[in-house]
PDB file of C-alpha atoms in Angstrom:
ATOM      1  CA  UNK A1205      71.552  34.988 208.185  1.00 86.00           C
ATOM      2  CA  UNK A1206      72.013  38.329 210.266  1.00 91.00           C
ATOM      3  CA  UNK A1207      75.392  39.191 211.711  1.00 93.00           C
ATOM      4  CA  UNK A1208      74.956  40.563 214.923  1.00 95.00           C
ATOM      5  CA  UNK A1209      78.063  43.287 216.214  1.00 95.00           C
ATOM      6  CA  UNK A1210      78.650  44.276 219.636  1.00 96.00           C
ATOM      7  CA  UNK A1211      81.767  46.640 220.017  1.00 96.00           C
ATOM      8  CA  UNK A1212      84.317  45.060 223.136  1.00 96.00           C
ATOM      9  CA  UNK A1213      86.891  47.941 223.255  1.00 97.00           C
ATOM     10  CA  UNK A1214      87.290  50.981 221.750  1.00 96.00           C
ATOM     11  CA  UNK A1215      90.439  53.799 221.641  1.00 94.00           C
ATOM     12  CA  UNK A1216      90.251  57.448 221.195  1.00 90.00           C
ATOM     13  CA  UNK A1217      93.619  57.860 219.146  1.00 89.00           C
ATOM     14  CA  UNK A1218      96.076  55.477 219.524  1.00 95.00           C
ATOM     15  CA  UNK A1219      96.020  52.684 217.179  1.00 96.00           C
ATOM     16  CA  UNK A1220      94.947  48.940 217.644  1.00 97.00           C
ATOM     17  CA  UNK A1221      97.328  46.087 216.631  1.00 96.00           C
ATOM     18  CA  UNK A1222      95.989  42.816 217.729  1.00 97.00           C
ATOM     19  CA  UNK A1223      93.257  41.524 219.787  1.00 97.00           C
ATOM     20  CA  UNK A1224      91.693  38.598 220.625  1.00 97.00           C
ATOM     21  CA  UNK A1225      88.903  37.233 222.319  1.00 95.00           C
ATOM     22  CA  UNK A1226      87.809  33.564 224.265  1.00 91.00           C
ATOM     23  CA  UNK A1227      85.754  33.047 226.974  1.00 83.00           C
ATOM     24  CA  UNK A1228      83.847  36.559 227.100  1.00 86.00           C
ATOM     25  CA  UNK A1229      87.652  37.819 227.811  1.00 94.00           C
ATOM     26  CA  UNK A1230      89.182  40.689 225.269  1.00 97.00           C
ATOM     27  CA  UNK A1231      92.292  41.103 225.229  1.00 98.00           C
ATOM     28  CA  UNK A1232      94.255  44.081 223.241  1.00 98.00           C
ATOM     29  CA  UNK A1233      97.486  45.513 222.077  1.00 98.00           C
ATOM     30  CA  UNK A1234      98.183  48.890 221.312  1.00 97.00           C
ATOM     31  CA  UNK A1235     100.315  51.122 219.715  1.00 95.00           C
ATOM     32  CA  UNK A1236     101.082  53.892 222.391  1.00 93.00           C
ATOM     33  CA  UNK A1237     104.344  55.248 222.397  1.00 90.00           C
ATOM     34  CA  UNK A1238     105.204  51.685 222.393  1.00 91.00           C
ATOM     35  CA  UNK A1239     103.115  48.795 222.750  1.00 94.00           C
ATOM     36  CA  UNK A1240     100.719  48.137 225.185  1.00 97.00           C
ATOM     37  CA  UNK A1241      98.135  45.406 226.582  1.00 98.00           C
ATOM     38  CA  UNK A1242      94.909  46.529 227.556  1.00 97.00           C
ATOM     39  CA  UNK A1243      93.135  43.466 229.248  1.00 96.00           C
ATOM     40  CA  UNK A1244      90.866  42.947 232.588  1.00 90.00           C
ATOM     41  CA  UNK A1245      90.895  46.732 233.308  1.00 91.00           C
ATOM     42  CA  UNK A1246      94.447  46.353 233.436  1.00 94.00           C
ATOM     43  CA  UNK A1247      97.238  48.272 231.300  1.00 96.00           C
ATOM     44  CA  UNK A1248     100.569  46.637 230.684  1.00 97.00           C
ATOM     45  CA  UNK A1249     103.187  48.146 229.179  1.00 96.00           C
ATOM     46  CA  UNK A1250     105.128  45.600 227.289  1.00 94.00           C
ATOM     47  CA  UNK A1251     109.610  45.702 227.584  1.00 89.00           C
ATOM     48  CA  UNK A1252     110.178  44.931 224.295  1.00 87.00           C
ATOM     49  CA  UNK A1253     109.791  46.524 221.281  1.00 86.00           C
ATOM     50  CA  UNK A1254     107.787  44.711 218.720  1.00 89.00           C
ATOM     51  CA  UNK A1255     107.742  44.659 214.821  1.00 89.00           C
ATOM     52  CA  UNK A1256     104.372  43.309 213.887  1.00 91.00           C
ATOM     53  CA  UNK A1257     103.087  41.405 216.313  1.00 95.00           C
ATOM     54  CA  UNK A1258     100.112  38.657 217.832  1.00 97.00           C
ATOM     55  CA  UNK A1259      98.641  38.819 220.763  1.00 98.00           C
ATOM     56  CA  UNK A1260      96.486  35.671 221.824  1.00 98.00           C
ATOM     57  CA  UNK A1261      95.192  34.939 225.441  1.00 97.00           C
ATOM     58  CA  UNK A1262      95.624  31.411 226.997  1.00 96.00           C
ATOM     59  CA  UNK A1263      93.443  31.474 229.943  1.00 94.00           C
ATOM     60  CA  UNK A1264      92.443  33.638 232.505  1.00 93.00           C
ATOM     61  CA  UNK A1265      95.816  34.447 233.924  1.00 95.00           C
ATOM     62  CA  UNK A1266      98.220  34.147 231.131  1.00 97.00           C
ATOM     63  CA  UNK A1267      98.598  35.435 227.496  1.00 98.00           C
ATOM     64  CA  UNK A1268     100.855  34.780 224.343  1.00 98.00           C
ATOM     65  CA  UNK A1269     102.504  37.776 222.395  1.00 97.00           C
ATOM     66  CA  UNK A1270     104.808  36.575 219.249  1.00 97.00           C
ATOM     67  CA  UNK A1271     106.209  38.694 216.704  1.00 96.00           C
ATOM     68  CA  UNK A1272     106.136  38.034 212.841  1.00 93.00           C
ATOM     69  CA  UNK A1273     109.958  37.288 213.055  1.00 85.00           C
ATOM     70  CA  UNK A1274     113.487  36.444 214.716  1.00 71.00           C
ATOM     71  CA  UNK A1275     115.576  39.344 214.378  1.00 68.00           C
ATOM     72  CA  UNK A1276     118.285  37.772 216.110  1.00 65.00           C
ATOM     73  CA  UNK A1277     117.210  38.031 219.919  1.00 70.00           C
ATOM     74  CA  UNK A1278     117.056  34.822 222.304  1.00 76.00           C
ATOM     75  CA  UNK A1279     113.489  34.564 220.974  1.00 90.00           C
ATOM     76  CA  UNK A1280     110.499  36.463 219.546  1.00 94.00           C
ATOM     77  CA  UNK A1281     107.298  34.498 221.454  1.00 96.00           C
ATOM     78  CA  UNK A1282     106.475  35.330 225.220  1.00 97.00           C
ATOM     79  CA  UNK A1283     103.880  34.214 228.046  1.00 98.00           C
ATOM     80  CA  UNK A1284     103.256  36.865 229.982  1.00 97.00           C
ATOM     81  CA  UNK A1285     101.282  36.832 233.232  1.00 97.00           C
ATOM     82  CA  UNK A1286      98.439  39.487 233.934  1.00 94.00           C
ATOM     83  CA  UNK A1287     101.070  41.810 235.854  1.00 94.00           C
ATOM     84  CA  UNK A1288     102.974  41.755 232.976  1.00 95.00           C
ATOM     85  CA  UNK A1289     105.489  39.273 234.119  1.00 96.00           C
ATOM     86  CA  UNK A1290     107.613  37.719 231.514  1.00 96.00           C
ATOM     87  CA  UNK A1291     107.199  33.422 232.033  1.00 97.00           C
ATOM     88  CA  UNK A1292     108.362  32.472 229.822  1.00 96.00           C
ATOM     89  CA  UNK A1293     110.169  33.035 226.157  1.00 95.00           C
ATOM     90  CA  UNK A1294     111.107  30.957 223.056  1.00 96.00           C
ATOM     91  CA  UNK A1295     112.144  31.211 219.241  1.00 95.00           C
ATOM     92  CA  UNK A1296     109.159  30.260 217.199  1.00 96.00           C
ATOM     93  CA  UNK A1297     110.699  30.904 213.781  1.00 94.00           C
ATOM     94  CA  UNK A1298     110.614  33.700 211.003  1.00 93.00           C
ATOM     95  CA  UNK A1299     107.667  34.728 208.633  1.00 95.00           C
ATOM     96  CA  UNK A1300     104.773  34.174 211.167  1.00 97.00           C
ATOM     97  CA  UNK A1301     101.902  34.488 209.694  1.00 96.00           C
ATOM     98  CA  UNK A1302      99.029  33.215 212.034  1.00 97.00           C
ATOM     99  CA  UNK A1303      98.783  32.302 215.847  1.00 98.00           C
ATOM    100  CA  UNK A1304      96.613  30.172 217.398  1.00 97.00           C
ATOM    101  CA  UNK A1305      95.507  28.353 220.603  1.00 96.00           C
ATOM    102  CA  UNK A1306      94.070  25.402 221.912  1.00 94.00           C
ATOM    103  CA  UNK A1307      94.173  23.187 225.192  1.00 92.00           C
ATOM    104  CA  UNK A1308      96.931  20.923 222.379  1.00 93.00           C
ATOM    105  CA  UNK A1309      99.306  23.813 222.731  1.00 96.00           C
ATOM    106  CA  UNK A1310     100.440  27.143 220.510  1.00 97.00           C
ATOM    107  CA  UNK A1311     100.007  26.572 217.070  1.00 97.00           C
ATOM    108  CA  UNK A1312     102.412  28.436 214.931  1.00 98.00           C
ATOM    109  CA  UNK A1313     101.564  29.084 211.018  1.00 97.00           C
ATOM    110  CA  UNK A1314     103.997  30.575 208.589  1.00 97.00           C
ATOM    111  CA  UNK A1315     103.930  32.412 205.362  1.00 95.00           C
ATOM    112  CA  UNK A1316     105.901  30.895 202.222  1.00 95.00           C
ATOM    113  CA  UNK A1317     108.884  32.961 202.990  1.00 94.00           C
ATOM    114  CA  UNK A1318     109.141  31.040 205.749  1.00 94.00           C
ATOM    115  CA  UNK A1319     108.135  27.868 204.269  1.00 96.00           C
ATOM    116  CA  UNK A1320     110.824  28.366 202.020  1.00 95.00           C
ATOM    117  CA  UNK A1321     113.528  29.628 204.192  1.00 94.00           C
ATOM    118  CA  UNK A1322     115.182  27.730 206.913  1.00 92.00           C
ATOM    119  CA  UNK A1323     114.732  26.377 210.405  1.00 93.00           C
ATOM    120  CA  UNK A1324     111.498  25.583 212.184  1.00 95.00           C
ATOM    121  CA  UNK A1325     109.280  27.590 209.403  1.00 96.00           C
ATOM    122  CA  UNK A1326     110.011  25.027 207.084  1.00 96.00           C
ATOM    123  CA  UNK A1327     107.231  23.173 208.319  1.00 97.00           C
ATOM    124  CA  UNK A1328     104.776  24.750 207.648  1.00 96.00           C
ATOM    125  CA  UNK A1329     102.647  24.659 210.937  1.00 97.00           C
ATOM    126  CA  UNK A1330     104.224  24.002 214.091  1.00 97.00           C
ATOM    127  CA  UNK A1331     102.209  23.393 217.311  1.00 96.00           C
ATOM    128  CA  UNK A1332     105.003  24.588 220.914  1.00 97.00           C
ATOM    129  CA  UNK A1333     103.624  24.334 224.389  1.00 97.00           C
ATOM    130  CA  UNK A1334     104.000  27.563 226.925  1.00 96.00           C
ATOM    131  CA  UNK A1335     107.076  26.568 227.291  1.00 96.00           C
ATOM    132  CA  UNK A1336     108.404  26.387 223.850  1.00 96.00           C
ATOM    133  CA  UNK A1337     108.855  22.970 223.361  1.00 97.00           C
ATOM    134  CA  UNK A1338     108.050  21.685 220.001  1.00 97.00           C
ATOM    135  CA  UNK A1339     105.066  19.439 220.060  1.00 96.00           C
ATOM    136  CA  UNK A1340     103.799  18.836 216.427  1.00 94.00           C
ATOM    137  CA  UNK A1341     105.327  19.775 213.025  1.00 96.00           C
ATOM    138  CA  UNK A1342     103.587  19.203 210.128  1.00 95.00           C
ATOM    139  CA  UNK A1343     105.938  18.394 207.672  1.00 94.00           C
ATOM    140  CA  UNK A1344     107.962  16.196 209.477  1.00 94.00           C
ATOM    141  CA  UNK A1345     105.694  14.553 212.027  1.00 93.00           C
ATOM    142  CA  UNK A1346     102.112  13.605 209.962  1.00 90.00           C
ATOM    143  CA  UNK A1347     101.934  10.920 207.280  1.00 85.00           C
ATOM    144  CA  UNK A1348     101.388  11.878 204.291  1.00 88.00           C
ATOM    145  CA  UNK A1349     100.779  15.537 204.654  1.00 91.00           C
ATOM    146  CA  UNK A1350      99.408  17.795 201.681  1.00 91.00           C
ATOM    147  CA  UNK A1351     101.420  19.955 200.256  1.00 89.00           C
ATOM    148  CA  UNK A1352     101.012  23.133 201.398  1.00 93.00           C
ATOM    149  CA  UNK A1353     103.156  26.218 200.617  1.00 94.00           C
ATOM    150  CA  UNK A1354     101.897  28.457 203.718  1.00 95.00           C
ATOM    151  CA  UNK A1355      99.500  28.553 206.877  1.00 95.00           C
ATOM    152  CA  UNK A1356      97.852  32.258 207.459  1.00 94.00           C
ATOM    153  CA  UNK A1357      94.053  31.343 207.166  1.00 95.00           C
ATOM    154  CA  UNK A1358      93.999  28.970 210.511  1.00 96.00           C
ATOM    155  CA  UNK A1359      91.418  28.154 213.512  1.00 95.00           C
ATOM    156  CA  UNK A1360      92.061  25.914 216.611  1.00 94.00           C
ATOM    157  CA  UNK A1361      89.533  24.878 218.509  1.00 88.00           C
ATOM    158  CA  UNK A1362      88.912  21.686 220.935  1.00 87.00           C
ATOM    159  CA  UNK A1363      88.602  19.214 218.357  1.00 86.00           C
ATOM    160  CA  UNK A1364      91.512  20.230 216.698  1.00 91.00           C
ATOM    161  CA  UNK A1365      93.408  22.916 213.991  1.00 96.00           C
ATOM    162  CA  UNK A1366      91.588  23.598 211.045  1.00 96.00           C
ATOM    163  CA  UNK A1367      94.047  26.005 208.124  1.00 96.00           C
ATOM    164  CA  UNK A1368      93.441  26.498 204.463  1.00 95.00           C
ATOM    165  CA  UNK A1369      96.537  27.450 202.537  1.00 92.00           C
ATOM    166  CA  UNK A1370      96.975  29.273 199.330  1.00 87.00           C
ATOM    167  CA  UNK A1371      97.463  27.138 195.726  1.00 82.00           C
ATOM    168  CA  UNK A1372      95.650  24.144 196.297  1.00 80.00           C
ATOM    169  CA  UNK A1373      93.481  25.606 198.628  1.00 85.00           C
ATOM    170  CA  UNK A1374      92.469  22.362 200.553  1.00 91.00           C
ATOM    171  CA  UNK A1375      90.869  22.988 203.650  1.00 95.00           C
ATOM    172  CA  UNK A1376      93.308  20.552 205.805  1.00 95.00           C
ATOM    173  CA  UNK A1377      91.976  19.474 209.650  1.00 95.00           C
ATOM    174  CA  UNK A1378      94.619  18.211 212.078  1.00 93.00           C
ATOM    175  CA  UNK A1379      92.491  16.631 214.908  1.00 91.00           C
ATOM    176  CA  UNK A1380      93.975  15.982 218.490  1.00 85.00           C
ATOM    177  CA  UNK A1381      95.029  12.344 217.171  1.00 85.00           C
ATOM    178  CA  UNK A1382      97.338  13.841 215.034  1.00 85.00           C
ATOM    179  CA  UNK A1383      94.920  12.118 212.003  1.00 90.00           C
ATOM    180  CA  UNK A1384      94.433  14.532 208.754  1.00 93.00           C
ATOM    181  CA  UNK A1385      90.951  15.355 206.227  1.00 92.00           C
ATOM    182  CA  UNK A1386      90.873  17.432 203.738  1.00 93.00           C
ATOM    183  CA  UNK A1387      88.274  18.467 202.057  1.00 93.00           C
ATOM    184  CA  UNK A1388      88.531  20.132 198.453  1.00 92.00           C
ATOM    185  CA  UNK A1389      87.845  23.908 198.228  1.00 93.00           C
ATOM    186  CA  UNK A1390      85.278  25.467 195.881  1.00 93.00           C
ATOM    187  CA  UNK A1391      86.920  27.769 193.765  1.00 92.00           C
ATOM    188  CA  UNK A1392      85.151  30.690 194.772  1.00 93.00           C
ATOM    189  CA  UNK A1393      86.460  30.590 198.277  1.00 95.00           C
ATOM    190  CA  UNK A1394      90.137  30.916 197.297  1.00 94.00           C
ATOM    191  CA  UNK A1395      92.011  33.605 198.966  1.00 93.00           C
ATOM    192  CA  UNK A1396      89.668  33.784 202.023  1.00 95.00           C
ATOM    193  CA  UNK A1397      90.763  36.458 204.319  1.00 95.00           C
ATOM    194  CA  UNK A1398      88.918  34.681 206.923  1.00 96.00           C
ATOM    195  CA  UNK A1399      87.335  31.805 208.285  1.00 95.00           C
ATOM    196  CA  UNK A1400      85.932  29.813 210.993  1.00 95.00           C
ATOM    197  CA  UNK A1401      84.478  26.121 211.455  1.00 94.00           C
ATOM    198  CA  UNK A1402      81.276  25.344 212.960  1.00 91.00           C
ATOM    199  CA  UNK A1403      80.515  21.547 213.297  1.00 89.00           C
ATOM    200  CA  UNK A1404      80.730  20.665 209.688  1.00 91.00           C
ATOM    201  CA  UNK A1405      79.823  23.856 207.890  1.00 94.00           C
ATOM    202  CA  UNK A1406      82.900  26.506 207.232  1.00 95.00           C
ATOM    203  CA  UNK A1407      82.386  30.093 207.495  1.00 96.00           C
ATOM    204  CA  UNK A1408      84.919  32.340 205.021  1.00 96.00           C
ATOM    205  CA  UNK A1409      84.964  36.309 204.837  1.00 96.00           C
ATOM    206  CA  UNK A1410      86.139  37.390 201.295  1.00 95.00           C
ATOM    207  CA  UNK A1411      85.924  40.398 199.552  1.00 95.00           C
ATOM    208  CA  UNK A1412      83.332  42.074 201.758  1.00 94.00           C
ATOM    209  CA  UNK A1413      80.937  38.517 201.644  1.00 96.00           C
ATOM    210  CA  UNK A1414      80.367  36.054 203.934  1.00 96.00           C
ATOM    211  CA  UNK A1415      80.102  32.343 202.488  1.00 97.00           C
ATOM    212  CA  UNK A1416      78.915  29.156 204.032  1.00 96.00           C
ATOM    213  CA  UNK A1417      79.767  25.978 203.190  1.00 96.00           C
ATOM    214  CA  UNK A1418      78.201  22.939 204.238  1.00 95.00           C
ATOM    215  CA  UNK A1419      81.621  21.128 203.692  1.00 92.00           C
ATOM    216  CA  UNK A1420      80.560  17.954 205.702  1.00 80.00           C
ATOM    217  CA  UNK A1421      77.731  17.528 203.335  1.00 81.00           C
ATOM    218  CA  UNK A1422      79.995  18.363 200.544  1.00 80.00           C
ATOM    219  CA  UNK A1423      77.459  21.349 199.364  1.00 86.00           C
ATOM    220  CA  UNK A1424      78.014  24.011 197.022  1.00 90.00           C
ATOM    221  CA  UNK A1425      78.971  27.507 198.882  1.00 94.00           C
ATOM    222  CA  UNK A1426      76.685  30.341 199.670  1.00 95.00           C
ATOM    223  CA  UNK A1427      76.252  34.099 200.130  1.00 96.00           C
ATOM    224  CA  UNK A1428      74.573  34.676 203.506  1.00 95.00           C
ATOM    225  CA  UNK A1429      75.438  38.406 204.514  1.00 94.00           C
ATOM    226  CA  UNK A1430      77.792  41.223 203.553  1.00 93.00           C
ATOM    227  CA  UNK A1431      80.742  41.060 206.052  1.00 93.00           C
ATOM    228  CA  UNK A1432      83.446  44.513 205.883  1.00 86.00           C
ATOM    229  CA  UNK A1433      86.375  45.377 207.566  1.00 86.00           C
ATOM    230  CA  UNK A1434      89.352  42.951 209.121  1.00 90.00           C
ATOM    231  CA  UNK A1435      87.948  39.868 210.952  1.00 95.00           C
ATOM    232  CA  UNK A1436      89.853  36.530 212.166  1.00 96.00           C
ATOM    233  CA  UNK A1437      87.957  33.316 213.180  1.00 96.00           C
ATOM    234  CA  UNK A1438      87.430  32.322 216.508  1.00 95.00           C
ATOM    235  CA  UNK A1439      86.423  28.749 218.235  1.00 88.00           C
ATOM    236  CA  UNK A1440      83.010  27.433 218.024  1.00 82.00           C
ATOM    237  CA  UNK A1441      82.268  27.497 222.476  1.00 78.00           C
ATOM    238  CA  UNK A1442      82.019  30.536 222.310  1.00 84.00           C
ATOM    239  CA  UNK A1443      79.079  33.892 221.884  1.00 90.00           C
ATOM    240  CA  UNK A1444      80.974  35.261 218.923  1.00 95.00           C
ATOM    241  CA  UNK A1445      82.036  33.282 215.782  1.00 95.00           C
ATOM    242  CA  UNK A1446      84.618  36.043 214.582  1.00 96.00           C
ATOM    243  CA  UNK A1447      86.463  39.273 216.103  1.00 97.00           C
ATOM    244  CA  UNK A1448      86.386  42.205 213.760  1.00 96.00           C
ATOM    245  CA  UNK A1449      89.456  44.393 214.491  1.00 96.00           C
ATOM    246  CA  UNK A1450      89.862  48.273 213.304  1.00 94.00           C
ATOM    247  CA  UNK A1451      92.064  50.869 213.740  1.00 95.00           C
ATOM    248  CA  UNK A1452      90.579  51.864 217.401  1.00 96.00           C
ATOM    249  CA  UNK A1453      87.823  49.822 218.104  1.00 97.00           C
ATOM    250  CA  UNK A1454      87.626  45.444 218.289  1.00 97.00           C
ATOM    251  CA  UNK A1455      83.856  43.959 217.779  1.00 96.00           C
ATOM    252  CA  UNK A1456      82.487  40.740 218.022  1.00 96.00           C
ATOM    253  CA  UNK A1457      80.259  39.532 215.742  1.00 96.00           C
ATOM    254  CA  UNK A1458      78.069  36.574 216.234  1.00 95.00           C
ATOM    255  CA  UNK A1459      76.303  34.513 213.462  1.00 94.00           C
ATOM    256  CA  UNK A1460      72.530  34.358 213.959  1.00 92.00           C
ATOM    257  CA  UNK A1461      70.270  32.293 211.612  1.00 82.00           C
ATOM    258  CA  UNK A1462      67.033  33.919 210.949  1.00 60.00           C
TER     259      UNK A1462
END
């Protein structure tokens, strides 16, 4: 297998935080004497000041930027319009750590110190609309859910959410039914940094290797390619399977089978 990169946005000297990328779009947010959104030729400078945040688009018009936690302001997730317009705002818990999107809604994942804290990052994974309304929680609204002690290796994408938590390390899909599979982990994908799902075969970036696993088969794991540097998953519609983000420059990087 040959990973193909193609650079999407590159900076001079101010630092990247975030990006992301769906439908050929790139969206990304910068550290420049505050932050700032880069997106559509467009630069928009952002109100608020921002911890450590996400930035995720929605569609072509709108985008999501939440921050890892609720420092006690009204809220600490925003929809913001492409003229930086503020839509809308909403409280999506404490120890965020992943962020994704699908037409279901915002799906919300959160570390174990939120897991084990209080209010809405108790559950686990939470999935809001724009809005902020809460949709889904996982905890409280599936039957039977694993146990699962955190959410920070996650991928939506139209059929569903796919995450892969840390101690038992099942890889857990939540389709748009609401219905639940698991499938049991090899060992030697534990503490993934990365992953993404395409069709039945799973995708997982650790320690500088890139592993495929014909889970749907239920097939042993294998090397394919060397894979550096900080990548996150992204939906299977589109060119690349995962966004590679540095310090000033955000690649895609496409999985071609030779």
């Amino acid at each position: 297998m040959e990973l193909q990169v193609e650079t999407l946005f590159k900076m001079d000297r101010f630092s990247i935080i975030d990006a992301d990328l769906s439908g050929g779009e790139v969206i990304v947010l910068v550290d420049q004497d505050g932050q700032v959104v880069y997106w559509n030729e467009r630069m928009i400078r952002l109100p608020f000041h921002l911890s450590s945040p996400f930035i995720r688009l929605l569609d072509s018009e709108t985008f999501l930027v939440v921050d890892v936690k609720h420092e006690g302001t009204p809220g600490n997730a925003w929809v913001i319009d492409g003229r930086g317009s503020i839509l809308h705002s909403f409280h999506a818990g404490n120890a965020i750590g992943a962020v994704a999107v699908n037409d279901t809604g915002i799906w919300i994942g959160y570390a174990d110190e939120g897991v084990f804290g209080e209010g809405i990052s108790t559950e686990a994974l939470v999935c809001f609309s724009r809005t902020g309304e809460v949709l889904q929680r996982y905890q409280s609204d599936f039957v039977r859910p694993p146990t699962i002690v955190d959410c920070e290796l996650l991928q939506a994408n139209q059929t569903g959410v796919w995450f892969c938590p840390s101690i038992w390390y099942d890889l857990i899909h939540v389709d748009l039914t609401g219905r639940l599979n698991k499938y049991k982990t090899p060992k030697r994908l534990h503490d993934s940094s990365a992953l993404t799902i395409q069709g039945q075969v799973g995708y997982f970036v650790k320690d500088g290797l890139l592993y495929k696993w014909p889970f749907g088969a239920r097939k042993r794991p294998d090397v394919v390619a060397e894979f550096s540097g900080t990548a996150r998953g992204l939906a299977e519609d589109g060119r690349f399977h995962f966004i590679q983000i540095g310090d000033y420059e955000v690649s895609g990087v496409q999985l071609v089978n030779e």
